[in-house]
Coordinates of C-alpha atoms in Angstrom, one line a residue:
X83 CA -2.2 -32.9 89.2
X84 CA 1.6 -32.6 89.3
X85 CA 1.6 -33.1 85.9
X86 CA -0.5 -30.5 85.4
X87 CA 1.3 -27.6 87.5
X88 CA 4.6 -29.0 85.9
X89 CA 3.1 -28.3 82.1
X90 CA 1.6 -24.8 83.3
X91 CA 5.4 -23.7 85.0
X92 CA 6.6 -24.6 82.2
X93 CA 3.9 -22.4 79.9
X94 CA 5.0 -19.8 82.2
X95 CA 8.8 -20.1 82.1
X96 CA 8.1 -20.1 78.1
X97 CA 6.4 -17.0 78.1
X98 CA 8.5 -15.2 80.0
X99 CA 11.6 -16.2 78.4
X100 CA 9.9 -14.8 74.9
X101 CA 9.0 -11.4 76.5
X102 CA 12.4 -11.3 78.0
X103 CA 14.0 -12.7 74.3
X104 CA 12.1 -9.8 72.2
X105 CA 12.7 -6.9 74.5
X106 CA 16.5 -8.2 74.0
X107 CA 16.0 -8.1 70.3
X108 CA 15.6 -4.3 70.4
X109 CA 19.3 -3.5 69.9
X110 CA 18.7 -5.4 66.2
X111 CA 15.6 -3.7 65.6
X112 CA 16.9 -0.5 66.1
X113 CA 20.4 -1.1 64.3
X114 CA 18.0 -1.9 61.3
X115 CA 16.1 1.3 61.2
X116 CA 18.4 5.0 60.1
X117 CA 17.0 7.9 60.0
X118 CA 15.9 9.8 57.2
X119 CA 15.4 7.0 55.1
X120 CA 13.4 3.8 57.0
X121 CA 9.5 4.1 56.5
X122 CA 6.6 4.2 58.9
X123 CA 5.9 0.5 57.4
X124 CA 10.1 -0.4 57.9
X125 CA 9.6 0.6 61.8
X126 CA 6.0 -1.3 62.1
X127 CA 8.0 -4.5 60.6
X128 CA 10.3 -4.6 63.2
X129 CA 8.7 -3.5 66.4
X130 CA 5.1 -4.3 65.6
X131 CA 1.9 -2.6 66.3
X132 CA 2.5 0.1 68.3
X133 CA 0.8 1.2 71.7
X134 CA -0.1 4.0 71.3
X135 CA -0.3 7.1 68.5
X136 CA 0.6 10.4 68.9
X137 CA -0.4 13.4 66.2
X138 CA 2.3 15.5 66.5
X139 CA 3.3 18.7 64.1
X140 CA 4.6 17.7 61.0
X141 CA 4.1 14.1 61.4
X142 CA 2.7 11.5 64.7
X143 CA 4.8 9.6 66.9
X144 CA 4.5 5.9 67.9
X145 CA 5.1 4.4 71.5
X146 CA 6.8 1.0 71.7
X147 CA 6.0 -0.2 75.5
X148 CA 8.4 -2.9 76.7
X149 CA 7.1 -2.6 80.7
X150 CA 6.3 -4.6 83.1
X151 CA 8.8 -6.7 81.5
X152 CA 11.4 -4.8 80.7
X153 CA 13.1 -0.9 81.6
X154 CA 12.8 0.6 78.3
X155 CA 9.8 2.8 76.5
X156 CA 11.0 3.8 72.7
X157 CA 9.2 6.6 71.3
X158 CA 9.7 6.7 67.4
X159 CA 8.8 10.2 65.3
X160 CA 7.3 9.5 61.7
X161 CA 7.9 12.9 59.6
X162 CA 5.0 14.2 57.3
X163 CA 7.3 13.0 54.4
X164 CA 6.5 8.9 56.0
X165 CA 10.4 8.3 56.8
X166 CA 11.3 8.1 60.8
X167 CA 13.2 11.6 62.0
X168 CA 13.6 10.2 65.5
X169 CA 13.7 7.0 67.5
X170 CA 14.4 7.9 71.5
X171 CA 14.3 5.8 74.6
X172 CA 12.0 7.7 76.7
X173 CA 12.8 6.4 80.2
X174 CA 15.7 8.8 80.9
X175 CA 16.9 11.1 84.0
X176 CA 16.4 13.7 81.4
X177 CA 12.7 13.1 80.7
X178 CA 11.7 12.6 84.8
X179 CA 13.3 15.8 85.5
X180 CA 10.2 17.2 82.8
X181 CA 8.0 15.9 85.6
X182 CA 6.4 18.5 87.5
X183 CA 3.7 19.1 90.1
X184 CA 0.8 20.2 87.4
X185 CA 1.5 18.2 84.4
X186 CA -1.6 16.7 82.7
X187 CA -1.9 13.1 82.9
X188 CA -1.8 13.0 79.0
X189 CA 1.5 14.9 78.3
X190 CA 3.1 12.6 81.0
X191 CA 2.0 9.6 78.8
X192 CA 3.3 11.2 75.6
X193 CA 6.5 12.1 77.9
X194 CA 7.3 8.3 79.3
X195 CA 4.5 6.0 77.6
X196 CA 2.4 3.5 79.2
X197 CA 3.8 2.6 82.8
X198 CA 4.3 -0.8 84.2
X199 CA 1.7 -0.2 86.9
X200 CA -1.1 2.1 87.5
X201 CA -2.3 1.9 91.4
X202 CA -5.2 3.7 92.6
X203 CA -5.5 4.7 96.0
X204 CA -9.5 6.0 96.6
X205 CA -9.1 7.5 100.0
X206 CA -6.0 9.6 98.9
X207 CA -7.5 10.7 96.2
X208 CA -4.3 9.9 94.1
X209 CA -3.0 7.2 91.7
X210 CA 0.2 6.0 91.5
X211 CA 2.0 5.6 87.8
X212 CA 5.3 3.2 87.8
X213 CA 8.1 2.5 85.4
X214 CA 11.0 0.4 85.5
X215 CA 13.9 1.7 84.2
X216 CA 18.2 1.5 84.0
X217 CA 20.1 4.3 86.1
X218 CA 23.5 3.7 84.1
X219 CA 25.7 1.8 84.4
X220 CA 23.1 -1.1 85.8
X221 CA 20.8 -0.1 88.5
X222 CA 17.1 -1.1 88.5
X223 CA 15.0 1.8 89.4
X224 CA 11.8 2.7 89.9
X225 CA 10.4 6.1 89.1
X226 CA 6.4 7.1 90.3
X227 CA 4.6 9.9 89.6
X228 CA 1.8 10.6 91.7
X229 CA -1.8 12.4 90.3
X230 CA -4.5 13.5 91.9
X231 CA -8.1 13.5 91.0
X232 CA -7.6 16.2 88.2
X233 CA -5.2 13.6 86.6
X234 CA -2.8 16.1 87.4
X235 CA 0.8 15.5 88.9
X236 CA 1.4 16.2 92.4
X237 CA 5.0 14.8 92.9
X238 CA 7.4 12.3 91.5
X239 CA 10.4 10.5 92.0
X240 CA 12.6 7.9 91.6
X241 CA 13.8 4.9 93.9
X242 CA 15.8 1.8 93.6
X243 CA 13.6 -1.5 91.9
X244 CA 13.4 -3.9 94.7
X245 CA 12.2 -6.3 92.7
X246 CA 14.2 -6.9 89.8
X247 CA 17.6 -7.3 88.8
X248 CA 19.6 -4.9 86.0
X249 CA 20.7 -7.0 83.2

């Protein structure tokens, strides 16, 4: 039986050290990729299947999700001409400030991606969304937005990550 738990930590620690090695292979991906001239197909090689896609005017956006593991959403634009006109880390100070009491639960995904956590609480009536993000120079934070029952926003904010370290 020890043998057995000692194989599945193990399994484990693997895993996690591959989710934790490809979110840190990001800063290659993206040093790869220039704007204006790197394809739909270019982006797909290095970061893989996207998440989710957005139709957007003159072209569609893709979502690259690195939580729970890591504290970084990218959001990359694909022009109508097929070559990538943006690539954007999405968990910013800038983008929560864009969170507001009434926002739809669909233009906060578009705004911040998937979160690390989704909790529902029935007798509030409310859900809680989380993602882990960097407050520069190297503080883990949390921020939550909170939506009703209309999937609408009711408040949001950010807090310090209790349980995670900054790299």
């Amino acid at each position: 039986m020890q043998r057995f738990q000692k194989g599945r930590i193990g399994l484990v620690a693997g895993l996690l050290a591959a989710l934790i090695g490809l979110a840190g292979c990001d800063p290659q991906r993206i040093s790869e990729l220039e704007e204006g001239v790197s394809t739909e197909a270019d982006v797909r090689a290095r970061f893989g299947e996207p998440e989710n896609v957005w139709d957007v005017p003159n072209g569609r956006v893709l979502e690259f999700n690195r939580q729970p593991q890591g504290q970084k959403n990218y959001m990359i634009t694909i022009g109508a001409d097929g070559k990538m006109s943006a690539l954007r880390q999405v968990l910013t100070p800038e983008n929560f400030a864009k969170v507001q009491p009434g926002m739809m639960m669909e233009d906060l995904r578009k705004l911040l991606g998937k979160p690390a956590k989704v909790t529902p609480y029935a007798l509030k009536r409310e859900t809680e969304w989380e993602w882990r993000w960097v407050q520069p120079p190297n503080s883990s934070m949390v921020f939550t937005a909170t939506l009703n029952n209309d999937q609408r926003v009711v408040r949001s904010g950010s807090s310090p990550d209790r349980g995670t370290e900054a790299p």
